[in-house]
Amino acid sequence: MTFKNQVIYQIYPKSYLDTTGNGVGDLRGIISKLDYLADLGIDMVWLNPIYPSPQRDNGYDISDYVSIDPVFGTMSDFEELIQEGKKRGIDFMLDMVLNHVSTKHEWFQKALAGDPYYQDFFFIQDEPTDWVSKFGGSAWAPFGDTGKYYLHLFDVTQADLNWRNENVRKELFDVVNFWREKGLHGFRFDVINLIGKDALLKSNPVNEGKPEYTDKPLTHDYLQMLNAASFGKDAESVTVGEMSSTTIDNCILYSRPDRQELSMTFNFHHLKVDYANAQKWTKSPFDFAQLKHLFHTWGEKMSEGQGWNALFWNNHDQPRAINRFIDYKNFRVKGATMLAASIHLSRGTPYIYMGEEIAMIDPDFKSMSDYVDVESVNAYQALLDAGHTPEQAFEIIQIKSRDNSRTPMQWDNTANAGFSTGTPWLATGNHAEINVENEQSGEVYQFYKQLIQLRKSDQLISDGTYQAAYQDAEHIYAFIREFEGRQLLVLTNFSNQVIDFELLADFVDSEILINNYATHQPNQLQPYQAIAFTI
Ligand code: GLC
């Protein structure tokens, strides 16, 4: 088995299942749902950070890399999770946040106390640059009372680590090896294309300073070192780099096998097609032509360059794709299955974000007090400061907040969706009808199962090349996969209308491999239909 025929399922541990009644999901909750995950057919579970953390950025502010935060359970719960997973053919992928640490981490605390050895773990400068933090405001904060500044590309409590320092690299490689020794094969590296920074950081007004620290050539060197010192020793390893504002050329280098960097990369260009003027905190319909162009360009170039994409519509940082790309009030089910087919039949490794397999939608939160995410809270204030009315600002938060996907997993229609007997850390969404109990025998879940099985049973899907098709069709996204003389044509209708099209001559005598409708009208696609033909 390779990562090419695997499907990875992402769990936001805080929100999966709470077995203690404290309102926060935990490892034992995940253990109790392994049979559910095995039934779905997934190979690996990616867990968002479960390490001790002040939780200022929900665990992405790590204060100890090699322990389990007691809120999630103990190390022995974790070991049991790994063992129980193995029994069911499920491996785990841990989230490695190696670009920054919490300012509560002992390295930063020692640096603050004046230890020069640890001060060199961070970027500390006399003069801040003009870079903007990804969560708003300056990317620099005063370093104690030294008169100097330290870099934090994210929250002020997330200090960037200086990878130029080989002691830092050694510490971080040891972290990865610590978890490998627990029997782990999967690693997701958080914002990893930001680690290759210059010795002296300089101002740059372009794009909030991003060109100064994103995808720098040194990043590739560091990834090769990380690979050689840790997961590269393991033939079964599956690694994915989260790449912020990246390019195709770099992603080919990050993921091409002979480079020995990573198995695959996440990029986010396709999830910015509903930004007005490239700004996230805006309200705008999505641009289908742009979405399609991005999918085709990335699909073809990664295929030609032998790079490998991580394919996804949802994660813990994104509002639910059904709300963004589908007329979900009328076509939630067909829309969900169409979105699934559009990536699961494509070239790359598909990721399912918890609840996607039952077509969960964004919650209907009514006030700012329902939101807890630091980025959303900052953005609301920034929108008000920019002159929006509270109503306008709130409308934008409602559609863009990361909390949209972080609401508790919806298991049943009882209080708190069966997630917790206590008060959930984040309110639950619309679980009266959309819940596992209702949906497991339904169309969406069953369609996901079918797609997962197809990837395992047919190399055309796991290994075929990617080529764009029907580029000029207004509402259709389509592509052709090819493997050892066989071909697969995948057609998806991204509209709520019936669309006429002409089947490519080569496929006139083809077989239907999968269809999210029970029947098929020749040369016509139903609203949100997804259909694939093989020859
Ligand atoms: C990544 C994570 C996000 C986090 C950020 C900082 O983008 O996915 O949740 O806030 O990195 O670690």
XYZ file of C-alpha atoms and ligand atoms in Angstrom:
547
model
C 0.000 0.000 0.000
C 1.202 3.438 -0.722
C -0.278 6.797 0.079
C -1.596 6.922 -3.488
C -4.465 4.575 -2.770
C -5.107 5.764 0.768
C -7.795 8.054 2.083
C -7.084 10.124 5.171
C -9.731 11.255 7.647
C -9.152 14.374 9.729
C -10.359 14.540 13.325
C -10.453 17.757 15.300
C -9.992 16.043 18.688
C -11.610 18.828 20.692
C -14.840 18.241 18.798
C -15.112 14.511 18.058
C -16.456 12.836 21.180
C -16.244 13.799 24.835
C -16.262 10.816 27.228
C -15.615 12.761 30.445
C -18.383 15.360 30.297
C -15.982 18.318 30.416
C -17.229 19.603 27.061
C -13.990 18.807 25.196
C -13.495 15.763 22.986
C -10.811 13.258 24.031
C -8.727 10.292 22.900
C -11.020 7.715 24.491
C -13.842 9.236 22.468
C -11.865 8.592 19.297
C -11.069 5.016 20.415
C -14.786 4.378 20.819
C -15.434 5.500 17.228
C -12.742 3.431 15.514
C -15.303 0.902 14.332
C -17.227 3.712 12.683
C -14.039 4.846 10.911
C -13.173 1.286 9.890
C -16.653 0.917 8.394
C -16.112 4.055 6.326
C -12.915 2.427 5.014
C -10.314 5.110 5.691
C -6.622 4.221 6.108
C -5.266 6.941 8.315
C -6.557 9.487 10.809
C -4.941 12.917 11.043
C -5.328 14.352 14.523
C -5.022 18.095 15.071
C -2.569 18.901 17.912
C -3.100 16.967 21.150
C -0.043 18.249 23.052
C 0.006 20.452 26.138
C -0.879 23.961 25.087
C -2.384 27.149 26.495
C -4.964 26.659 23.685
C -4.718 30.236 22.538
C -4.784 28.881 18.952
C -6.467 25.568 19.793
C -3.310 23.553 20.265
C -1.213 25.122 17.486
C 0.544 26.936 20.322
C 2.473 23.985 21.762
C 4.161 24.219 25.156
C 5.459 20.625 25.215
C 5.996 18.588 22.050
C 6.329 15.169 23.659
C 3.340 14.798 25.995
C -0.421 14.567 25.719
C -2.516 17.467 27.014
C -4.476 16.068 29.998
C -7.640 17.551 28.524
C -7.398 14.864 25.799
C -6.251 11.996 28.056
C -2.952 10.313 28.879
C -0.020 8.840 26.996
C -1.399 5.386 27.700
C -4.734 6.392 26.104
C -2.720 7.501 23.107
C -0.821 4.216 22.947
C -4.084 2.325 23.196
C -5.491 4.423 20.355
C -2.550 3.439 18.145
C -2.942 -0.254 19.049
C -6.694 -0.287 18.545
C -6.269 1.532 15.255
C -3.753 -1.060 14.036
C -6.211 -3.873 14.761
C -8.593 -2.205 12.346
C -6.028 -1.283 9.692
C -6.058 2.383 10.706
C -2.850 4.345 11.130
C -2.475 7.833 12.591
C -1.014 11.095 11.383
C 0.129 13.603 13.983
C 0.198 17.345 13.522
C 3.754 18.672 13.824
C 3.794 22.396 14.443
C 7.492 23.024 13.925
C 7.449 26.600 12.630
C 6.645 28.074 16.040
C 6.153 27.242 19.720
C 3.990 28.711 22.420
C 5.675 31.500 24.342
C 4.929 29.278 27.359
C 7.301 26.598 26.020
C 10.435 26.300 28.160
C 12.671 27.297 25.236
C 10.988 30.682 25.019
C 10.803 31.057 28.778
C 14.549 30.400 29.078
C 15.218 32.839 26.267
C 13.160 35.486 28.049
C 15.075 34.810 31.251
C 18.226 35.827 29.360
C 19.785 32.520 28.267
C 21.608 33.273 24.985
C 21.557 29.588 23.941
C 17.759 29.700 23.829
C 17.558 33.245 22.505
C 19.157 31.868 19.353
C 16.144 29.526 19.029
C 14.041 32.516 17.974
C 14.137 35.532 15.678
C 14.968 38.441 17.920
C 15.826 41.754 16.288
C 16.453 45.357 17.326
C 14.175 46.580 14.561
C 10.876 44.927 13.653
C 10.083 44.546 9.939
C 6.820 45.726 8.386
C 5.428 42.159 8.149
C 1.801 41.560 9.079
C 0.832 38.653 11.346
C -1.499 36.139 9.737
C -3.904 36.786 12.568
C -3.743 40.589 12.150
C -1.470 43.354 13.432
C 2.338 43.446 13.411
C 4.245 40.136 13.233
C 6.626 41.417 15.945
C 6.159 41.908 19.679
C 8.455 43.310 22.358
C 10.849 40.676 23.697
C 10.438 41.178 27.439
C 11.952 44.479 28.503
C 15.054 44.102 26.340
C 13.935 46.769 23.882
C 14.135 44.089 21.152
C 11.373 42.311 19.246
C 10.601 38.653 18.506
C 8.889 37.338 15.394
C 5.435 35.741 15.518
C 3.932 35.158 12.082
C 0.757 33.951 13.846
C -0.548 34.884 17.296
C 1.618 36.903 19.669
C 1.898 33.724 21.794
C 3.299 31.694 18.842
C 7.012 32.543 18.522
C 8.704 31.532 15.248
C 11.569 29.077 15.610
C 14.956 29.732 14.043
C 15.663 26.702 11.843
C 19.075 28.142 10.874
C 20.206 27.078 14.318
C 21.197 23.418 14.115
C 20.311 22.870 17.783
C 16.738 23.850 16.927
C 16.692 21.427 14.038
C 18.075 18.642 16.193
C 15.435 19.227 18.874
C 12.669 19.189 16.279
C 13.947 16.067 14.509
C 14.019 14.367 17.927
C 10.362 15.323 18.398
C 9.394 13.579 15.166
C 11.438 10.516 16.176
C 9.846 10.432 19.621
C 6.442 9.943 17.980
C 7.791 7.548 15.352
C 8.963 5.320 18.165
C 5.362 5.100 19.332
C 4.581 3.371 16.049
C 3.372 6.382 14.104
C 3.833 6.580 10.325
C 1.940 9.737 9.458
C 2.970 13.352 9.970
C 1.327 16.577 8.896
C 3.724 19.522 9.020
C 1.996 22.781 9.858
C 2.869 25.859 7.703
C 6.145 24.130 6.889
C 7.036 26.309 3.901
C 7.705 29.199 6.286
C 10.751 27.640 7.990
C 13.470 28.725 5.542
C 13.972 32.287 6.736
C 16.944 34.590 6.154
C 19.464 35.419 8.884
C 18.479 39.069 8.909
C 14.797 39.610 8.263
C 13.983 42.613 6.102
C 10.926 44.764 5.494
C 8.956 44.237 2.306
C 5.678 46.018 1.671
C 4.657 43.465 -0.983
C 1.854 41.188 0.176
C 2.329 41.907 3.884
C 5.926 40.659 3.782
C 5.110 37.094 2.578
C 7.779 36.958 -0.180
C 10.467 37.452 2.494
C 9.664 34.228 4.306
C 7.531 31.958 2.102
C 8.936 29.043 0.034
C 12.538 30.221 0.462
C 15.051 27.776 -1.114
C 16.389 26.831 2.336
C 13.021 25.243 3.123
C 13.849 22.412 0.720
C 17.229 21.822 2.386
C 15.632 21.680 5.829
C 12.957 19.255 4.639
C 15.613 16.978 3.177
C 17.454 17.030 6.505
C 14.236 16.334 8.416
C 13.403 13.478 6.061
C 16.873 11.893 6.371
C 16.924 12.233 10.156
C 13.419 10.920 10.818
C 10.484 9.629 8.761
C 12.599 8.984 5.657
C 13.903 5.879 7.425
C 10.413 4.406 7.362
C 9.186 2.951 4.057
C 5.573 3.238 5.206
C 5.724 6.917 6.134
C 3.044 9.283 4.852
C 3.823 12.970 5.177
C 2.034 16.103 4.112
C 3.209 19.678 4.268
C 0.775 22.487 4.775
C 1.963 25.135 2.335
C 0.883 28.687 2.875
C 0.635 30.897 -0.281
C 2.776 28.473 -2.274
C 3.522 27.788 -5.957
C 3.181 24.701 -8.147
C 6.903 24.621 -8.884
C 7.714 24.514 -5.193
C 5.065 21.890 -4.491
C 6.551 19.665 -7.178
C 9.916 19.975 -5.437
C 8.404 19.360 -2.000
C 6.636 16.193 -3.130
C 8.540 14.617 -6.039
C 9.766 11.244 -4.721
C 13.401 11.590 -5.790
C 13.699 14.859 -3.840
C 13.126 13.010 -0.558
C 11.219 15.838 1.076
C 7.526 14.995 1.691
C 4.893 12.634 0.270
C 2.491 15.445 -0.650
C 1.425 19.045 -0.144
C -1.683 20.987 0.832
C -2.260 24.273 -0.940
C -5.190 26.633 -0.526
C -5.556 28.456 -3.814
C -8.843 26.699 -4.657
C -10.317 27.838 -1.335
C -9.719 31.506 -2.064
C -12.053 31.702 -5.059
C -14.749 33.321 -2.909
C -12.490 36.109 -1.625
C -13.186 39.624 -2.958
C -9.890 41.341 -3.941
C -7.922 38.412 -2.494
C -9.135 39.342 0.998
C -10.528 36.604 3.213
C -12.848 38.749 5.360
C -15.202 39.685 2.544
C -18.480 38.360 1.204
C -18.528 37.320 -2.416
C -19.934 34.472 -4.537
C -17.340 31.946 -5.687
C -15.739 32.247 -9.092
C -16.254 28.876 -10.772
C -14.050 29.662 -13.785
C -11.169 30.443 -11.445
C -11.771 27.311 -9.366
C -11.713 25.157 -12.463
C -8.639 26.842 -13.847
C -6.797 26.239 -10.556
C -7.811 22.573 -10.386
C -6.749 22.021 -13.981
C -3.453 23.829 -13.694
C -2.466 22.117 -10.454
C -3.789 18.749 -11.639
C -1.872 18.829 -14.940
C 1.359 20.389 -13.718
C 1.655 18.164 -10.652
C 0.943 15.168 -12.891
C 3.595 16.206 -15.456
C 6.128 17.105 -12.757
C 5.470 13.950 -10.691
C 4.450 15.917 -7.642
C 1.579 14.759 -5.425
C -1.390 16.804 -4.188
C -3.326 16.372 -0.975
C -6.942 16.747 -2.175
C -9.473 18.370 0.139
C -12.507 20.622 0.366
C -12.686 20.981 4.127
C -10.494 21.265 7.168
C -10.458 22.892 10.594
C -9.508 26.281 9.097
C -12.252 26.464 6.489
C -15.995 26.993 6.524
C -17.819 23.920 5.187
C -17.494 23.614 1.392
C -21.188 22.751 1.002
C -22.081 26.218 2.247
C -19.570 27.853 -0.073
C -19.987 26.011 -3.343
C -23.459 24.428 -3.302
C -27.085 25.595 -3.294
C -27.256 23.533 -0.110
C -30.758 24.520 0.899
C -32.063 22.638 -2.127
C -29.297 20.199 -3.032
C -27.305 19.369 0.102
C -27.048 15.649 -0.634
C -26.321 15.788 -4.374
C -23.962 18.701 -3.795
C -22.036 16.791 -1.129
C -21.614 13.704 -3.291
C -20.612 15.766 -6.319
C -17.928 17.597 -4.325
C -16.669 14.255 -3.028
C -16.394 12.752 -6.520
C -14.604 15.821 -7.867
C -11.612 15.159 -5.605
C -11.773 11.446 -4.774
C -11.520 10.513 -8.466
C -8.730 12.983 -9.086
C -4.966 12.530 -8.869
C -3.686 12.915 -5.310
C -4.567 11.670 -1.834
C -8.068 12.661 -0.654
C -8.733 13.932 2.863
C -12.148 13.800 4.524
C -12.768 16.264 7.334
C -14.943 14.863 10.147
C -18.625 15.289 9.406
C -18.058 15.726 5.673
C -19.132 12.083 5.196
C -22.579 13.016 6.538
C -22.678 16.390 4.741
C -22.529 18.561 7.833
C -23.122 22.261 7.166
C -21.990 25.448 8.931
C -23.767 26.185 12.237
C -26.301 28.970 12.386
C -24.646 31.017 15.137
C -26.573 34.109 16.148
C -24.033 36.301 17.894
C -20.304 36.955 18.272
C -20.427 35.371 21.708
C -20.850 31.967 20.001
C -17.401 32.300 18.361
C -14.167 31.470 20.175
C -11.534 31.356 17.424
C -8.798 33.944 17.961
C -8.606 34.755 14.251
C -12.382 35.354 14.017
C -12.457 37.522 17.117
C -9.574 39.646 15.799
C -11.149 39.851 12.342
C -14.479 41.057 13.746
C -12.729 43.913 15.515
C -10.691 44.734 12.409
C -13.887 44.857 10.313
C -15.490 47.262 12.786
C -12.332 49.385 12.819
C -12.465 49.492 9.021
C -15.936 51.043 9.192
C -18.288 48.079 8.779
C -21.471 48.102 10.868
C -21.724 45.345 13.516
C -24.333 43.603 11.301
C -22.081 43.672 8.230
C -19.066 42.493 10.220
C -21.062 39.671 11.797
C -22.384 38.493 8.423
C -18.803 38.105 7.216
C -17.733 36.222 10.354
C -20.735 33.901 9.922
C -19.613 32.778 6.483
C -15.833 32.889 6.968
C -15.066 31.868 10.555
C -12.902 28.805 11.186
C -15.362 27.850 13.933
C -17.797 26.825 11.176
C -15.989 23.532 10.810
C -14.900 23.179 14.434
C -18.369 22.591 15.888
C -18.883 19.203 17.575
C -19.304 16.107 15.434
C -23.002 15.340 15.076
C -23.598 11.757 16.239
C -27.347 11.829 16.924
C -30.261 14.175 17.502
C -30.067 14.265 21.310
C -28.852 17.280 23.283
C -25.369 18.382 22.147
C -25.585 16.006 19.179
C -24.415 13.074 21.311
C -21.008 14.754 21.520
C -20.971 15.530 25.241
C -23.081 15.292 28.371
C -21.534 18.572 29.558
C -21.448 21.993 27.941
C -19.540 21.764 24.645
C -16.566 24.135 24.337
C -18.152 25.350 21.088
C -21.900 25.235 20.434
C -23.212 22.427 18.234
C -24.600 23.011 14.758
C -27.753 21.819 13.097
C -27.899 18.217 14.345
C -31.652 17.604 14.452
C -31.510 15.924 11.052
C -27.868 15.924 10.054
C -26.293 13.313 12.312
C -24.532 9.967 11.970
C -27.501 7.957 13.218
C -29.656 9.346 10.420
C -27.065 9.530 7.700
C -24.974 6.373 7.975
C -27.325 4.367 5.792
C -27.945 7.371 3.575
C -26.675 8.511 0.223
C -23.723 10.670 1.229
C -22.008 8.257 3.629
C -22.555 5.314 1.266
C -21.168 7.303 -1.665
C -18.010 8.132 0.301
C -17.577 4.429 1.095
C -17.876 3.589 -2.569
C -15.309 6.235 -3.569
C -12.844 5.019 -0.929
C -13.174 1.425 -2.161
C -12.726 2.435 -5.797
C -9.399 4.105 -5.009
C -8.208 0.843 -3.472
C -9.450 -1.437 -6.184
C -8.580 0.504 -9.329
C -5.113 1.807 -10.180
C -6.648 4.066 -12.786
C -7.835 6.169 -9.850
C -4.834 5.845 -7.559
C -2.110 6.077 -10.195
C -3.550 7.536 -13.406
C -2.334 10.787 -14.949
C -4.528 13.909 -14.957
C -5.661 15.838 -17.976
C -8.210 18.677 -18.148
C -11.421 18.167 -20.151
C -14.384 20.360 -21.150
C -12.438 23.489 -20.178
C -14.905 25.786 -21.905
C -18.126 24.309 -20.506
C -19.704 26.922 -18.280
C -20.807 24.793 -15.321
C -18.864 21.579 -15.795
C -15.605 20.600 -14.136
C -14.220 17.509 -15.884
C -10.952 15.644 -16.241
C -9.496 12.487 -17.742
C -7.333 10.007 -15.885
C -5.193 7.536 -17.791
C -3.329 4.426 -16.684
C -1.825 1.651 -18.810
C -4.076 2.320 -21.784
C -7.305 2.652 -19.805
C -9.106 5.972 -19.360
C -11.562 7.484 -16.928
C -13.628 10.566 -17.728
C -15.027 12.329 -14.664
C -17.778 14.906 -15.184
C -19.201 17.088 -12.431
C -21.951 19.688 -12.691
C -21.300 22.573 -10.310
C -24.729 24.137 -10.856
C -28.287 23.605 -9.637
C -29.477 23.396 -13.280
C -29.770 20.610 -15.809
C -26.817 21.012 -18.201
C -26.532 19.636 -21.720
C -23.168 18.497 -23.010
C -21.790 16.236 -25.689
C -20.008 13.114 -24.522
C -16.480 12.900 -25.964
C -16.487 10.505 -28.938
C -13.967 8.177 -27.286
C -16.346 7.538 -24.410
C -19.526 6.805 -26.346
C -19.241 3.068 -25.731
C -17.891 3.381 -22.225
C -19.082 1.953 -18.935
C -20.305 3.998 -16.003
C -17.973 3.514 -13.052
C -19.845 5.657 -10.547
C -22.790 8.070 -10.616
C -24.392 10.038 -7.790
C -27.814 9.707 -9.487
C -29.630 6.381 -9.930
C -30.046 6.950 -13.649
C -28.252 8.708 -16.449
C -29.603 10.754 -19.365
C -27.193 10.671 -22.318
C -25.557 14.044 -22.937
C -27.192 15.635 -19.947
C -26.101 16.293 -16.377
C -28.630 16.722 -13.585
C -28.106 19.415 -10.894
C -24.825 18.622 -9.113
C -24.501 15.313 -10.903
C -21.128 13.559 -10.802
C -20.569 10.692 -13.202
C -17.477 8.819 -14.344
C -17.078 6.748 -17.535
C -14.297 4.235 -18.226
C -12.865 2.805 -21.408
C -2.088 26.251 10.313
C -3.176 25.562 11.085
C -4.004 26.608 11.781
C -3.093 27.351 12.732
C -1.865 27.895 12.025
C -0.808 28.304 12.993
O -2.556 27.068 9.309
O -3.930 24.748 10.238
O -5.114 26.073 12.443
O -3.809 28.418 13.314
O -1.261 26.945 11.191
O -0.207 27.191 13.583
